Amino acid sequence: MDRGHTEDPPKFWAVAMLRTDRSKTMAPHSLLPTDHADGILERAAAILQAFDEDHRQLTLMGLVRRSGLPRSTVHRVAGRMVDLGWLVRHDGRYHVGNDFVRLSGLTPVRRELREAVQPFMQDLYETTRLTVQLGVLEDNRILIVDTVTGHRELPMLSKVGGTIPAHCSSLGRAILAHSPSTRVDDVVGDGLWSRTARTITDPGALRQELVTSARRGWAVDDEEGNVGIRCVGAALCSSLGEVVGALSVTGPAALVQPARLGPVLRATAAAASRRYAKLPPRIA
């Protein structure tokens, strides 16, 4: 579901692009090619990859544990990254620097897609008065690109720049329902772990749910990410008909009625897709 944690929004769009798929207990650096492990860029990437939704600020020893690099290396490379503005160090803790936020504004997913879809997100919010989110599939997880919350913000939802599981979110299911089977296989291969007692964890049941979602034009997360929270999502497509992201509406289960909101999401996503498809290519 379109949710995550209650910390401040992570400021690491570049990390989402660098992130390799891993479990929460696996050191990111351990997945780097050994023949490139001595490169400064690989070391910097390992340090950046140590940050995620659950680890937005890290001490030096936290970076050591999560990067898999020696303490002396982390101290030296992290210090240089602070000098460059890639990291910020405050009260003995490191977090990703704002330079990555600035650079994120140059990426197509942040600029073209968001600019095309944002007016429709506002329309959805005005219609439903529920939280609206825009997400894309990134490394088998959903990256939250934009959100409209109004005054009734749900603290358990993931912030812009955060990631959520694809298999149990309406954003993820909406995208996977229109994706090649190989992409679905990749997500299933990562494991369908349970967030609540209602989460679909059986691969066959998930694939059937994706078939149903594709047929009706919207996906549902029925309290599968957070108890008491329901979400409805619909896919966004390019001019070639390829899925590029999804829109969702999220709120208390009592207020989110899929039979009523599903057709609204489907029509809105279709209109947003048409606008996105008409955007002229941007040339530097």
mmCIF file of C-alpha atoms in Angstrom:
data_model
loop_
_atom_site.group_PDB
_atom_site.id
_atom_site.type_symbol
_atom_site.label_atom_id
_atom_site.label_comp_id
_atom_site.label_asym_id
_atom_site.label_seq_id
_atom_site.Cartn_x
_atom_site.Cartn_y
_atom_site.Cartn_z
ATOM 1 C CA MET A 1 0.000 0.000 0.000
ATOM 2 C CA ASP A 2 1.035 3.521 -0.447
ATOM 3 C CA ARG A 3 2.671 3.880 2.898
ATOM 4 C CA GLY A 4 5.836 3.728 4.810
ATOM 5 C CA HIS A 5 7.118 5.322 7.999
ATOM 6 C CA THR A 6 6.623 8.477 9.933
ATOM 7 C CA GLU A 7 10.144 9.943 9.762
ATOM 8 C CA ASP A 8 10.909 13.071 7.786
ATOM 9 C CA PRO A 9 10.897 12.582 4.003
ATOM 10 C CA PRO A 10 14.125 10.977 2.744
ATOM 11 C CA LYS A 11 16.189 13.324 0.592
ATOM 12 C CA PHE A 12 17.904 10.779 -1.594
ATOM 13 C CA TRP A 13 16.423 10.524 -5.059
ATOM 14 C CA ALA A 14 19.826 9.608 -6.419
ATOM 15 C CA VAL A 15 20.003 6.768 -3.930
ATOM 16 C CA ALA A 16 16.828 5.319 -5.436
ATOM 17 C CA MET A 17 18.634 5.179 -8.770
ATOM 18 C CA LEU A 18 21.767 3.675 -7.206
ATOM 19 C CA ARG A 19 19.959 1.222 -4.951
ATOM 20 C CA THR A 20 20.442 -2.462 -5.685
ATOM 21 C CA ASP A 21 17.858 -4.923 -4.518
ATOM 22 C CA ARG A 22 18.738 -6.365 -1.129
ATOM 23 C CA SER A 23 17.276 -7.504 2.122
ATOM 24 C CA LYS A 24 17.297 -5.169 5.081
ATOM 25 C CA THR A 25 20.011 -7.197 6.760
ATOM 26 C CA MET A 26 22.367 -7.518 3.797
ATOM 27 C CA ALA A 27 25.189 -5.052 3.454
ATOM 28 C CA PRO A 28 24.699 -3.179 0.155
ATOM 29 C CA HIS A 29 28.452 -3.142 -0.524
ATOM 30 C CA SER A 30 28.501 -6.930 -0.512
ATOM 31 C CA LEU A 31 26.534 -6.849 -3.763
ATOM 32 C CA LEU A 32 29.058 -4.690 -5.574
ATOM 33 C CA PRO A 33 31.283 -6.394 -8.172
ATOM 34 C CA THR A 34 34.476 -7.471 -6.402
ATOM 35 C CA ASP A 35 36.668 -6.383 -9.311
ATOM 36 C CA HIS A 36 35.435 -2.807 -8.843
ATOM 37 C CA ALA A 37 35.343 -2.764 -5.038
ATOM 38 C CA ASP A 38 38.420 -0.557 -4.798
ATOM 39 C CA GLY A 39 36.932 2.276 -6.880
ATOM 40 C CA ILE A 40 36.024 5.508 -5.133
ATOM 41 C CA LEU A 41 32.670 5.663 -6.916
ATOM 42 C CA GLU A 42 31.799 2.153 -5.769
ATOM 43 C CA ARG A 43 32.686 3.121 -2.198
ATOM 44 C CA ALA A 44 30.578 6.263 -2.382
ATOM 45 C CA ALA A 45 27.717 4.258 -3.870
ATOM 46 C CA ALA A 46 27.951 1.721 -1.044
ATOM 47 C CA ILE A 47 27.710 4.537 1.497
ATOM 48 C CA LEU A 48 24.733 6.109 -0.272
ATOM 49 C CA GLN A 49 23.025 2.742 -0.478
ATOM 50 C CA ALA A 50 23.297 2.402 3.290
ATOM 51 C CA PHE A 51 20.463 4.945 3.578
ATOM 52 C CA ASP A 52 16.909 3.842 2.994
ATOM 53 C CA GLU A 53 13.363 4.345 4.284
ATOM 54 C CA ASP A 54 14.257 2.852 7.660
ATOM 55 C CA HIS A 55 17.726 4.391 7.933
ATOM 56 C CA ARG A 56 17.521 8.073 7.039
ATOM 57 C CA GLN A 57 20.254 9.099 9.483
ATOM 58 C CA LEU A 58 23.257 6.966 10.389
ATOM 59 C CA THR A 59 26.216 7.252 12.698
ATOM 60 C CA LEU A 60 29.685 6.405 11.430
ATOM 61 C CA MET A 61 29.397 2.873 12.808
ATOM 62 C CA GLY A 62 25.949 2.577 11.272
ATOM 63 C CA LEU A 63 27.440 3.416 7.885
ATOM 64 C CA VAL A 64 30.190 0.860 8.489
ATOM 65 C CA ARG A 65 27.699 -1.890 9.312
ATOM 66 C CA ARG A 66 25.346 -1.171 6.445
ATOM 67 C CA SER A 67 27.928 -0.444 3.763
ATOM 68 C CA GLY A 68 30.214 -3.361 4.564
ATOM 69 C CA LEU A 69 33.242 -1.092 4.198
ATOM 70 C CA PRO A 70 36.104 -0.735 6.690
ATOM 71 C CA ARG A 71 35.721 1.993 9.300
ATOM 72 C CA SER A 72 38.734 3.922 8.040
ATOM 73 C CA THR A 73 37.384 3.866 4.494
ATOM 74 C CA VAL A 74 33.929 5.052 5.549
ATOM 75 C CA HIS A 75 35.409 7.833 7.657
ATOM 76 C CA ARG A 76 37.583 9.052 4.789
ATOM 77 C CA VAL A 77 35.042 8.725 1.959
ATOM 78 C CA ALA A 78 32.106 10.055 3.997
ATOM 79 C CA GLY A 79 34.199 13.054 4.999
ATOM 80 C CA ARG A 80 34.915 13.820 1.358
ATOM 81 C CA MET A 81 31.226 13.370 0.524
ATOM 82 C CA VAL A 82 30.373 15.918 3.205
ATOM 83 C CA ASP A 83 32.846 18.341 1.617
ATOM 84 C CA LEU A 84 31.130 17.825 -1.752
ATOM 85 C CA GLY A 85 27.644 18.311 -0.325
ATOM 86 C CA TRP A 86 26.619 14.721 -1.017
ATOM 87 C CA LEU A 87 26.226 14.056 2.693
ATOM 88 C CA VAL A 88 25.492 16.261 5.691
ATOM 89 C CA ARG A 89 26.932 15.522 9.139
ATOM 90 C CA HIS A 90 25.154 16.887 12.224
ATOM 91 C CA ASP A 91 25.517 15.817 15.848
ATOM 92 C CA GLY A 92 27.501 12.752 14.878
ATOM 93 C CA ARG A 93 24.966 11.525 12.337
ATOM 94 C CA TYR A 94 25.051 11.559 8.565
ATOM 95 C CA HIS A 95 22.178 12.055 6.135
ATOM 96 C CA VAL A 96 22.041 12.524 2.385
ATOM 97 C CA GLY A 97 22.643 16.089 1.221
ATOM 98 C CA ASN A 98 20.287 18.428 -0.568
ATOM 99 C CA ASP A 99 22.360 18.392 -3.760
ATOM 100 C CA PHE A 100 20.657 15.119 -4.640
ATOM 101 C CA VAL A 101 17.263 16.738 -4.222
ATOM 102 C CA ARG A 102 18.315 19.443 -6.678
ATOM 103 C CA LEU A 103 19.589 16.883 -9.170
ATOM 104 C CA SER A 104 16.411 14.845 -8.828
ATOM 105 C CA GLY A 105 14.506 17.702 -10.438
ATOM 106 C CA LEU A 106 16.361 16.939 -13.666
ATOM 107 C CA THR A 107 15.124 13.362 -13.962
ATOM 108 C CA PRO A 108 12.244 12.622 -16.356
ATOM 109 C CA VAL A 109 10.272 10.714 -13.704
ATOM 110 C CA ARG A 110 10.405 13.713 -11.406
ATOM 111 C CA ARG A 111 9.827 16.404 -14.004
ATOM 112 C CA GLU A 112 7.850 15.299 -17.059
ATOM 113 C CA LEU A 113 5.633 12.711 -15.369
ATOM 114 C CA ARG A 114 4.993 14.788 -12.281
ATOM 115 C CA GLU A 115 4.222 17.935 -14.286
ATOM 116 C CA ALA A 116 1.789 16.057 -16.513
ATOM 117 C CA VAL A 117 -0.013 14.251 -13.703
ATOM 118 C CA GLN A 118 -0.010 16.814 -10.898
ATOM 119 C CA PRO A 119 -3.163 18.698 -12.030
ATOM 120 C CA PHE A 120 -5.050 15.404 -12.108
ATOM 121 C CA MET A 121 -3.806 14.594 -8.624
ATOM 122 C CA GLN A 122 -5.243 17.887 -7.440
ATOM 123 C CA ASP A 123 -8.552 17.047 -9.114
ATOM 124 C CA LEU A 124 -8.615 13.663 -7.389
ATOM 125 C CA TYR A 125 -7.951 15.240 -4.034
ATOM 126 C CA GLU A 126 -10.663 17.868 -4.530
ATOM 127 C CA THR A 127 -13.095 15.110 -5.496
ATOM 128 C CA THR A 128 -12.259 12.609 -2.768
ATOM 129 C CA ARG A 129 -10.562 14.633 0.008
ATOM 130 C CA LEU A 130 -8.307 11.602 0.407
ATOM 131 C CA THR A 131 -4.542 11.266 0.043
ATOM 132 C CA VAL A 132 -3.420 10.997 -3.586
ATOM 133 C CA GLN A 133 -0.053 9.540 -4.579
ATOM 134 C CA LEU A 134 2.011 9.150 -7.740
ATOM 135 C CA GLY A 135 4.473 6.273 -7.890
ATOM 136 C CA VAL A 136 6.796 4.451 -10.275
ATOM 137 C CA LEU A 137 8.399 1.020 -10.146
ATOM 138 C CA GLU A 138 12.073 1.258 -9.148
ATOM 139 C CA ASP A 139 14.151 -1.845 -8.364
ATOM 140 C CA ASN A 140 11.028 -3.934 -7.739
ATOM 141 C CA ARG A 141 9.668 -1.391 -5.242
ATOM 142 C CA ILE A 142 7.414 1.628 -5.654
ATOM 143 C CA LEU A 143 9.135 4.997 -5.473
ATOM 144 C CA ILE A 144 6.770 7.769 -4.346
ATOM 145 C CA VAL A 145 7.200 10.675 -6.783
ATOM 146 C CA ASP A 146 4.509 13.045 -5.544
ATOM 147 C CA THR A 147 1.662 13.210 -3.062
ATOM 148 C CA VAL A 148 -1.293 15.450 -2.214
ATOM 149 C CA THR A 149 -2.505 15.102 1.362
ATOM 150 C CA GLY A 150 -4.412 18.227 2.326
ATOM 151 C CA HIS A 151 -4.889 18.770 6.043
ATOM 152 C CA ARG A 152 -5.732 15.152 6.907
ATOM 153 C CA GLU A 153 -2.332 13.552 6.424
ATOM 154 C CA LEU A 154 -1.948 9.862 7.215
ATOM 155 C CA PRO A 155 1.322 9.509 9.147
ATOM 156 C CA MET A 156 1.874 5.873 8.140
ATOM 157 C CA LEU A 157 2.075 6.680 4.420
ATOM 158 C CA SER A 158 5.428 6.912 2.711
ATOM 159 C CA LYS A 159 6.673 10.419 1.951
ATOM 160 C CA VAL A 160 7.916 11.691 -1.404
ATOM 161 C CA GLY A 161 11.183 9.923 -2.175
ATOM 162 C CA GLY A 162 10.318 6.924 -0.010
ATOM 163 C CA THR A 163 9.660 3.428 -1.288
ATOM 164 C CA ILE A 164 6.993 0.833 -0.541
ATOM 165 C CA PRO A 165 6.535 -2.822 -1.528
ATOM 166 C CA ALA A 166 5.090 -3.386 -4.986
ATOM 167 C CA HIS A 167 3.291 -6.631 -4.252
ATOM 168 C CA CYS A 168 0.949 -5.288 -1.562
ATOM 169 C CA SER A 169 0.350 -1.717 -2.729
ATOM 170 C CA SER A 170 -2.299 -0.555 -5.168
ATOM 171 C CA LEU A 171 0.345 1.503 -6.968
ATOM 172 C CA GLY A 172 2.519 -1.562 -7.408
ATOM 173 C CA ARG A 173 -0.312 -3.836 -8.453
ATOM 174 C CA ALA A 174 -1.644 -1.286 -10.932
ATOM 175 C CA ILE A 175 1.787 -1.138 -12.564
ATOM 176 C CA LEU A 176 2.445 -4.881 -12.433
ATOM 177 C CA ALA A 177 -0.995 -5.632 -13.901
ATOM 178 C CA HIS A 178 0.156 -3.945 -17.118
ATOM 179 C CA SER A 179 3.779 -5.094 -17.035
ATOM 180 C CA PRO A 180 5.519 -8.045 -18.741
ATOM 181 C CA SER A 181 5.368 -11.319 -16.844
ATOM 182 C CA THR A 182 9.137 -11.182 -16.359
ATOM 183 C CA ARG A 183 8.763 -8.052 -14.249
ATOM 184 C CA VAL A 184 6.109 -9.753 -12.134
ATOM 185 C CA ASP A 185 8.447 -12.723 -11.751
ATOM 186 C CA ASP A 186 11.184 -10.398 -10.486
ATOM 187 C CA VAL A 187 8.901 -8.964 -7.806
ATOM 188 C CA VAL A 188 7.679 -12.417 -6.775
ATOM 189 C CA GLY A 189 11.268 -13.614 -6.680
ATOM 190 C CA ASP A 190 12.114 -10.945 -4.137
ATOM 191 C CA GLY A 191 9.600 -12.487 -1.746
ATOM 192 C CA LEU A 192 5.981 -11.688 -0.935
ATOM 193 C CA TRP A 193 6.438 -10.924 2.729
ATOM 194 C CA SER A 194 3.422 -10.111 4.867
ATOM 195 C CA ARG A 195 2.777 -6.650 6.307
ATOM 196 C CA THR A 196 -0.624 -7.520 7.787
ATOM 197 C CA ALA A 197 -2.737 -10.635 8.149
ATOM 198 C CA ARG A 198 -4.515 -9.660 4.897
ATOM 199 C CA THR A 199 -1.420 -9.394 2.686
ATOM 200 C CA ILE A 200 -1.424 -11.713 -0.313
ATOM 201 C CA THR A 201 1.732 -13.803 -0.027
ATOM 202 C CA ASP A 202 0.930 -16.641 -2.421
ATOM 203 C CA PRO A 203 2.417 -16.076 -5.925
ATOM 204 C CA GLY A 204 -0.540 -17.685 -7.672
ATOM 205 C CA ALA A 205 -3.052 -15.588 -5.747
ATOM 206 C CA LEU A 206 -1.085 -12.421 -6.505
ATOM 207 C CA ARG A 207 -0.971 -13.179 -10.224
ATOM 208 C CA GLN A 208 -4.717 -13.781 -10.217
ATOM 209 C CA GLU A 209 -5.219 -10.458 -8.448
ATOM 210 C CA LEU A 210 -3.140 -8.759 -11.156
ATOM 211 C CA VAL A 211 -5.299 -10.336 -13.863
ATOM 212 C CA THR A 212 -8.413 -9.014 -12.127
ATOM 213 C CA SER A 213 -6.829 -5.575 -11.759
ATOM 214 C CA ALA A 214 -5.931 -5.402 -15.447
ATOM 215 C CA ARG A 215 -9.423 -6.463 -16.493
ATOM 216 C CA ARG A 216 -11.299 -3.861 -14.443
ATOM 217 C CA GLY A 217 -8.714 -1.086 -14.852
ATOM 218 C CA TRP A 218 -7.794 -0.481 -11.208
ATOM 219 C CA ALA A 219 -6.006 -2.249 -8.360
ATOM 220 C CA VAL A 220 -6.925 -2.527 -4.690
ATOM 221 C CA ASP A 221 -4.909 -2.806 -1.501
ATOM 222 C CA ASP A 222 -7.427 -3.886 1.108
ATOM 223 C CA GLU A 223 -5.658 -3.291 4.439
ATOM 224 C CA GLU A 224 -2.663 -5.282 3.232
ATOM 225 C CA GLY A 225 -0.016 -2.704 4.081
ATOM 226 C CA ASN A 226 -1.542 -1.103 7.155
ATOM 227 C CA VAL A 227 -4.510 -2.300 9.165
ATOM 228 C CA GLY A 228 -7.477 0.007 8.670
ATOM 229 C CA ILE A 229 -6.081 1.623 5.500
ATOM 230 C CA ARG A 230 -7.382 0.898 2.003
ATOM 231 C CA CYS A 231 -6.053 2.093 -1.338
ATOM 232 C CA VAL A 232 -7.191 2.087 -4.964
ATOM 233 C CA GLY A 233 -4.751 2.673 -7.831
ATOM 234 C CA ALA A 234 -4.699 2.873 -11.637
ATOM 235 C CA ALA A 235 -1.861 2.688 -14.151
ATOM 236 C CA LEU A 236 -0.381 5.540 -16.192
ATOM 237 C CA CYS A 237 0.829 4.767 -19.704
ATOM 238 C CA SER A 238 3.063 6.365 -22.318
ATOM 239 C CA SER A 239 2.164 7.143 -25.927
ATOM 240 C CA LEU A 240 3.408 3.635 -26.799
ATOM 241 C CA GLY A 241 1.064 2.056 -24.298
ATOM 242 C CA GLU A 242 3.841 1.142 -21.875
ATOM 243 C CA VAL A 243 3.112 1.542 -18.173
ATOM 244 C CA VAL A 244 5.190 4.355 -16.655
ATOM 245 C CA GLY A 245 3.645 4.725 -13.214
ATOM 246 C CA ALA A 246 0.386 4.777 -11.293
ATOM 247 C CA LEU A 247 -1.953 7.039 -9.348
ATOM 248 C CA SER A 248 -3.667 6.056 -6.119
ATOM 249 C CA VAL A 249 -6.153 7.264 -3.551
ATOM 250 C CA THR A 250 -5.627 6.176 0.044
ATOM 251 C CA GLY A 251 -7.562 6.606 3.261
ATOM 252 C CA PRO A 252 -9.353 4.882 6.128
ATOM 253 C CA ALA A 253 -10.965 1.673 4.946
ATOM 254 C CA ALA A 254 -14.416 2.956 5.856
ATOM 255 C CA LEU A 255 -14.012 5.903 3.472
ATOM 256 C CA VAL A 256 -12.301 4.190 0.539
ATOM 257 C CA GLN A 257 -14.898 2.244 -1.435
ATOM 258 C CA PRO A 258 -13.224 0.553 -4.448
ATOM 259 C CA ALA A 259 -16.464 0.093 -6.383
ATOM 260 C CA ARG A 260 -17.026 3.856 -6.283
ATOM 261 C CA LEU A 261 -13.466 5.147 -6.525
ATOM 262 C CA GLY A 262 -12.140 2.557 -8.986
ATOM 263 C CA PRO A 263 -13.874 3.967 -12.069
ATOM 264 C CA VAL A 264 -12.851 7.484 -11.026
ATOM 265 C CA LEU A 265 -9.183 6.422 -10.755
ATOM 266 C CA ARG A 266 -9.347 4.598 -14.091
ATOM 267 C CA ALA A 267 -10.783 7.609 -15.927
ATOM 268 C CA THR A 268 -8.414 10.057 -14.246
ATOM 269 C CA ALA A 269 -5.354 7.930 -14.978
ATOM 270 C CA ALA A 270 -6.415 7.610 -18.607
ATOM 271 C CA ALA A 271 -6.744 11.394 -18.939
ATOM 272 C CA ALA A 272 -3.397 11.943 -17.240
ATOM 273 C CA SER A 273 -1.797 9.374 -19.536
ATOM 274 C CA ARG A 274 -3.086 11.209 -22.596
ATOM 275 C CA ARG A 275 -1.578 14.457 -21.327
ATOM 276 C CA TYR A 276 1.729 12.772 -20.564
ATOM 277 C CA ALA A 277 1.797 11.189 -24.030
ATOM 278 C CA LYS A 278 1.384 14.611 -25.670
ATOM 279 C CA LEU A 279 4.345 16.193 -23.894
ATOM 280 C CA PRO A 280 7.002 17.300 -26.414
ATOM 281 C CA PRO A 281 10.459 15.821 -25.916
ATOM 282 C CA ARG A 282 12.796 18.097 -23.970
ATOM 283 C CA ILE A 283 16.127 18.772 -25.601
ATOM 284 C CA ALA A 284 19.009 20.181 -23.585
#
